[in-house]
XYZ file of C-alpha atoms in Angstrom:
383
model
C 0.003 -0.001 0.007
C 1.505 3.351 -1.165
C 0.586 6.826 -0.129
C 0.504 7.808 -3.790
C -2.023 5.010 -4.479
C -4.446 6.299 -1.891
C -4.081 9.885 -3.161
C -4.780 8.682 -6.681
C -7.843 6.757 -5.506
C -9.235 9.811 -3.786
C -8.628 11.942 -6.850
C -10.348 9.363 -9.109
C -13.358 9.143 -6.753
C -13.865 12.906 -6.675
C -13.539 13.080 -10.492
C -16.349 10.432 -10.661
C -18.799 12.473 -8.644
C -17.883 11.808 -5.004
C -17.572 15.500 -4.302
C -19.100 15.599 -0.816
C -16.726 14.610 1.962
C -16.175 14.364 5.696
C -12.638 13.742 7.016
C -10.713 13.599 10.240
C -8.009 11.866 12.330
C -8.548 8.926 14.701
C -6.294 6.829 16.868
C -5.495 3.238 15.998
C -7.410 1.985 19.066
C -10.685 3.636 17.855
C -10.267 3.114 14.087
C -12.034 -0.226 13.815
C -15.022 1.065 15.793
C -15.263 4.096 13.387
C -15.124 1.781 10.380
C -17.826 -0.449 11.801
C -20.051 2.539 12.478
C -19.776 3.837 8.860
C -20.415 0.230 7.557
C -23.715 0.016 9.545
C -24.940 3.467 8.584
C -23.769 3.941 5.006
C -22.936 0.469 3.581
C -19.308 1.361 2.804
C -18.505 -2.326 2.125
C -20.444 -2.478 -1.190
C -18.679 -3.536 -4.305
C -18.074 -1.313 -7.276
C -21.030 -2.708 -9.243
C -23.379 -2.453 -6.307
C -22.514 1.245 -5.882
C -23.044 1.791 -9.568
C -26.512 0.129 -9.414
C -27.528 2.287 -6.413
C -26.470 5.489 -8.211
C -28.620 4.531 -11.211
C -31.577 4.124 -8.868
C -31.030 7.672 -7.419
C -29.258 6.714 -4.224
C -25.945 8.305 -3.279
C -22.753 6.285 -3.524
C -20.528 6.254 -0.408
C -16.843 5.380 -0.208
C -14.480 5.246 2.785
C -10.682 5.762 2.600
C -8.059 5.692 5.385
C -4.281 5.729 5.655
C -1.918 5.670 8.704
C -0.351 9.002 9.421
C 3.415 8.900 9.069
C 5.367 8.748 12.266
C 2.293 8.227 14.500
C -0.256 5.589 15.512
C -3.166 7.581 14.121
C -5.183 7.221 10.847
C -6.223 9.892 8.358
C -9.738 9.039 7.113
C -12.159 10.376 4.440
C -15.832 9.585 3.912
C -16.865 10.507 0.341
C -20.380 10.435 -1.070
C -22.214 11.641 -4.196
C -25.402 13.617 -4.735
C -28.572 11.666 -4.191
C -30.636 10.135 -1.453
C -28.319 9.134 1.426
C -28.326 8.980 5.210
C -24.986 10.795 5.104
C -26.690 14.061 4.152
C -28.940 13.822 7.201
C -26.321 12.670 9.796
C -22.988 14.184 8.601
C -23.644 17.865 9.261
C -19.981 18.790 8.785
C -19.935 17.714 5.164
C -18.151 19.936 2.626
C -17.970 20.013 -1.165
C -14.572 19.477 -2.765
C -15.267 22.009 -5.485
C -15.766 24.903 -2.994
C -12.649 26.932 -2.136
C -13.285 26.574 1.605
C -14.253 22.898 1.427
C -11.344 21.312 -0.403
C -10.372 17.743 0.349
C -7.008 17.800 2.128
C -4.299 15.277 3.014
C -3.496 16.499 6.520
C -1.775 19.899 6.252
C 0.427 18.885 3.336
C -1.713 18.446 0.151
C -5.091 19.585 -1.124
C -7.208 18.439 -4.085
C -8.034 21.225 -6.534
C -9.296 21.719 -10.111
C -6.657 22.860 -12.556
C -7.018 23.838 -16.226
C -5.351 21.703 -18.942
C -4.039 22.365 -22.427
C -7.363 21.300 -23.924
C -9.209 23.923 -21.870
C -10.680 21.218 -19.713
C -10.666 21.309 -15.937
C -9.216 18.278 -14.205
C -8.663 17.276 -10.556
C -5.125 17.149 -9.177
C -3.256 17.338 -5.912
C -0.967 20.231 -4.950
C 0.756 21.332 -1.762
C -1.012 23.750 0.548
C 0.138 27.286 0.794
C 1.537 26.704 4.295
C 3.576 23.728 3.071
C 5.039 25.749 0.103
C 6.115 28.500 2.546
C 7.818 25.814 4.676
C 9.736 24.608 1.657
C 10.808 28.188 0.791
C 12.128 28.602 4.360
C 14.065 25.346 4.108
C 15.605 26.432 0.735
C 16.641 29.793 2.117
C 18.261 28.243 5.201
C 20.106 25.720 3.033
C 21.485 28.315 0.596
C 22.782 30.358 3.543
C 24.753 27.352 4.771
C 27.816 28.426 2.791
C 30.202 25.866 4.189
C 29.268 23.342 1.545
C 26.446 22.526 -0.870
C 25.235 19.375 0.875
C 22.343 21.173 2.580
C 20.746 22.541 -0.617
C 21.344 19.211 -2.439
C 19.479 17.379 0.394
C 16.488 19.731 0.127
C 16.292 19.382 -3.660
C 16.559 15.597 -3.410
C 13.559 15.577 -1.104
C 11.603 17.761 -3.555
C 12.200 15.237 -6.357
C 10.693 12.445 -4.261
C 7.299 14.187 -3.863
C 4.257 12.543 -5.562
C 4.396 13.629 -9.167
C 0.821 14.906 -9.594
C 0.300 17.819 -11.982
C -0.171 20.464 -9.321
C 2.815 19.249 -7.326
C 5.098 19.183 -10.313
C 4.142 22.770 -11.122
C 4.898 23.890 -7.610
C 8.256 22.127 -7.534
C 9.131 23.963 -10.771
C 8.305 27.279 -9.115
C 10.380 26.305 -6.045
C 13.329 25.610 -8.397
C 12.970 29.123 -9.739
C 12.735 30.508 -6.205
C 15.940 28.665 -5.204
C 17.747 29.832 -8.384
C 16.854 33.456 -7.732
C 17.864 33.257 -4.051
C 21.096 31.459 -4.960
C 22.126 34.265 -7.362
C 21.425 36.918 -4.725
C 23.275 35.264 -1.851
C 26.074 33.374 -3.584
C 27.090 35.686 -6.423
C 30.621 34.244 -6.708
C 29.566 30.652 -6.442
C 29.028 28.252 -9.348
C 26.001 28.920 -11.497
C 22.777 27.215 -10.430
C 21.910 23.960 -12.147
C 18.201 23.191 -11.779
C 17.587 19.604 -10.706
C 14.928 17.270 -12.094
C 11.254 17.384 -11.316
C 9.301 14.536 -9.652
C 8.372 11.674 -12.012
C 4.858 11.410 -13.361
C 2.327 9.408 -11.353
C 1.459 6.146 -13.036
C -1.972 4.633 -12.755
C -2.205 2.052 -9.939
C -5.071 -0.323 -9.361
C -6.825 -0.033 -6.031
C -4.637 -1.664 -3.406
C -6.423 -2.557 -0.191
C -5.196 -4.137 3.088
C -7.412 -5.317 5.903
C -7.715 -2.585 8.515
C -7.372 -5.064 11.357
C -3.970 -6.127 10.139
C -2.660 -2.570 9.959
C -4.084 -1.649 13.373
C -2.568 -4.739 14.962
C 0.879 -3.879 13.563
C 0.644 -0.310 14.824
C -0.442 -1.314 18.333
C 2.492 -3.660 18.800
C 4.998 -1.079 17.599
C 5.649 -2.421 14.140
C 5.521 -0.545 10.776
C 1.955 -0.375 9.343
C 2.918 -2.323 6.169
C 5.345 -5.162 5.886
C 5.858 -8.822 5.143
C 7.188 -9.943 8.469
C 4.698 -11.666 10.794
C 2.944 -9.699 13.490
C 4.365 -10.414 16.980
C 1.801 -9.982 19.741
C 2.693 -8.588 23.140
C 2.258 -12.012 24.723
C 4.796 -13.526 22.373
C 7.467 -10.963 23.088
C 10.103 -11.873 25.727
C 9.671 -9.926 28.932
C 6.224 -8.987 27.604
C 5.065 -7.275 30.818
C 8.092 -5.144 31.312
C 9.787 -4.617 27.971
C 9.081 -1.225 26.485
C 7.926 -1.387 22.824
C 10.044 1.018 20.875
C 7.871 2.982 18.463
C 8.967 3.540 14.909
C 8.550 7.292 15.233
C 10.772 7.571 18.314
C 13.698 9.880 17.715
C 16.872 9.775 19.780
C 18.206 13.013 18.384
C 21.526 11.325 17.471
C 22.558 9.707 14.152
C 22.540 5.888 14.025
C 26.053 4.662 13.088
C 26.641 2.054 10.482
C 29.457 -0.415 9.811
C 31.533 -2.757 11.925
C 31.786 -0.563 15.003
C 28.051 0.340 15.050
C 27.216 -2.221 17.708
C 29.939 -1.030 20.096
C 29.003 2.662 19.693
C 25.293 1.964 20.311
C 26.033 -0.181 23.361
C 28.040 2.677 24.908
C 25.235 5.093 24.025
C 22.569 2.868 25.734
C 24.809 1.839 28.661
C 22.532 3.397 31.308
C 19.473 1.584 29.931
C 21.376 -1.719 29.852
C 22.521 -1.310 33.497
C 18.862 -0.716 34.433
C 17.712 -3.815 32.595
C 20.393 -5.969 34.219
C 19.430 -4.639 37.653
C 15.828 -5.604 36.906
C 16.988 -9.173 36.092
C 16.446 -9.040 32.325
C 18.171 -11.772 30.348
C 20.770 -10.907 27.768
C 18.501 -12.226 24.988
C 15.736 -9.818 26.039
C 18.196 -6.924 26.069
C 19.427 -7.942 22.615
C 15.839 -8.015 21.260
C 15.089 -4.642 22.745
C 18.127 -3.161 20.956
C 17.271 -5.040 17.759
C 13.833 -3.407 17.672
C 15.390 -0.003 18.328
C 18.412 -0.021 15.986
C 17.907 -2.900 13.555
C 20.475 -5.194 12.019
C 23.407 -3.921 14.120
C 22.305 -6.323 16.865
C 21.406 -9.265 14.667
C 24.374 -11.215 16.123
C 24.718 -14.475 18.122
C 23.944 -14.269 21.796
C 27.478 -15.206 23.084
C 29.069 -12.441 20.965
C 26.408 -9.962 22.172
C 27.077 -10.879 25.810
C 30.810 -10.296 25.400
C 30.306 -6.961 23.648
C 27.991 -5.796 26.472
C 30.612 -6.664 29.066
C 33.230 -4.699 27.145
C 31.007 -1.742 26.686
C 30.025 -1.497 30.368
C 33.640 -2.121 31.520
C 34.353 -2.007 35.224
C 31.351 0.036 36.244
C 28.957 -2.822 35.424
C 31.016 -5.435 37.239
C 29.044 -5.365 40.582
C 25.757 -5.756 38.754
C 27.053 -8.522 36.603
C 28.395 -10.314 39.668
C 24.940 -10.287 41.369
C 23.050 -11.484 38.314
C 25.575 -14.006 37.049
C 24.097 -16.648 39.334
C 20.614 -16.373 37.842
C 19.979 -15.572 34.253
C 23.115 -14.026 32.724
C 25.623 -16.852 32.912
C 24.989 -20.331 31.611
C 25.042 -22.523 34.673
C 26.925 -25.568 33.184
C 29.942 -23.467 32.123
C 30.119 -21.689 35.501
C 29.957 -25.023 37.420
C 32.755 -26.444 35.269
C 34.885 -23.352 35.854
C 34.328 -23.646 39.625
C 35.357 -27.281 39.665
C 38.553 -26.529 37.774
C 39.683 -23.702 40.038
C 42.948 -24.374 41.753
C 44.385 -23.095 45.009
C 44.527 -19.417 45.800
C 47.198 -17.442 43.972
C 47.902 -20.199 41.502
C 47.811 -19.267 37.802
C 45.369 -21.059 35.543
C 44.504 -20.553 31.923
C 40.882 -20.526 30.797
C 39.682 -21.453 27.353
C 38.282 -18.730 25.145
C 34.856 -20.363 25.310
C 34.915 -19.875 29.099
C 36.216 -16.307 28.886
C 33.436 -15.170 26.575
C 30.679 -17.100 28.372
C 30.607 -15.056 31.559
C 32.518 -13.188 34.210
C 34.768 -15.068 36.693
C 35.166 -12.720 39.712
C 37.998 -12.785 42.206
C 38.629 -15.656 44.691
C 42.335 -15.732 43.946
C 42.180 -17.076 40.427
C 44.451 -15.189 37.989
C 43.425 -15.349 34.315
C 46.433 -15.098 32.021
C 46.092 -13.806 28.489
C 49.230 -14.897 26.623
C 47.885 -14.558 23.131
C 45.252 -12.508 21.345
C 42.191 -14.559 20.248
C 41.111 -14.959 16.682
C 38.343 -12.432 15.855
C 36.196 -15.148 14.220
C 36.343 -17.333 17.348
C 35.400 -14.411 19.618
C 32.489 -12.985 17.575
């Protein structure tokens, strides 16, 4: 399900006579109840041919659209209906007509559906950005041009403009924003290189109606997953530490960039050291901690459990030693390895060498045993 597909479906419905509309925003917890209410009142579940038959008989056709708002657990919804006999005219007092200037159908505060002239002197429906959104783009362009240290800022803004949905009205506004940027560039950076206008957004291709069951999308949002995806939905009961583990939302921002590469795991463990210490104090298992970090940062923590345990110990260093010592008897250390190590301990003060499997399995505190490292381990064996 794509945002552009829903915008195209709304545009097509209005062009076919569904000019009356009621819209709003609802939380994921209440969305299914709203959909059920509309189904009972207005028969929004009718097929395309049933709606066509009703319209021929003089009744109004009713359609319902919804899409999850980006970065939140809410839904944008639209109830569209045509002229004719309908209960929507009697019960929906806040209805508006899309052809009126003050009643335009909007996508949040970002886009609005308007009628634009074409080359053949015919008026057609198309999406365009709202005036407030265009002013926001102009402010971003001005701020980027005034960042004279390098051109990365203005390139990033222009790259985002190209990725906008390529409807007729949006493409025209992007072209005007390119002219605005070129004019401001020449006024602020007179000695810089000449402005090269970037490409416009690509044209919107026709897409068939793509629908996904609302219950599936709601379920994914409520457990903290992305609204659309191929991975199975994991319920709260199936999650480890289900009663205490915090579900990290997809829209949560840490304010810091997420590193990539080989050292990403180590950097992120140091960043989340305080959270990890708290989890260990609350008797979380290492696997639960790893899953929490996997939900938060992704593939950087898709590593075997023994390697993760060793990396946590290295990131926490000496400060986490007392906590690790207390919890090592319960859930952190594998019991068989610890018992074997205890049986092999020699007298106090005597040196003894441990295998690398024992060293990475858990912490072996004090009691007179001296662990001697005479050679550096192979990285493949450790991780």
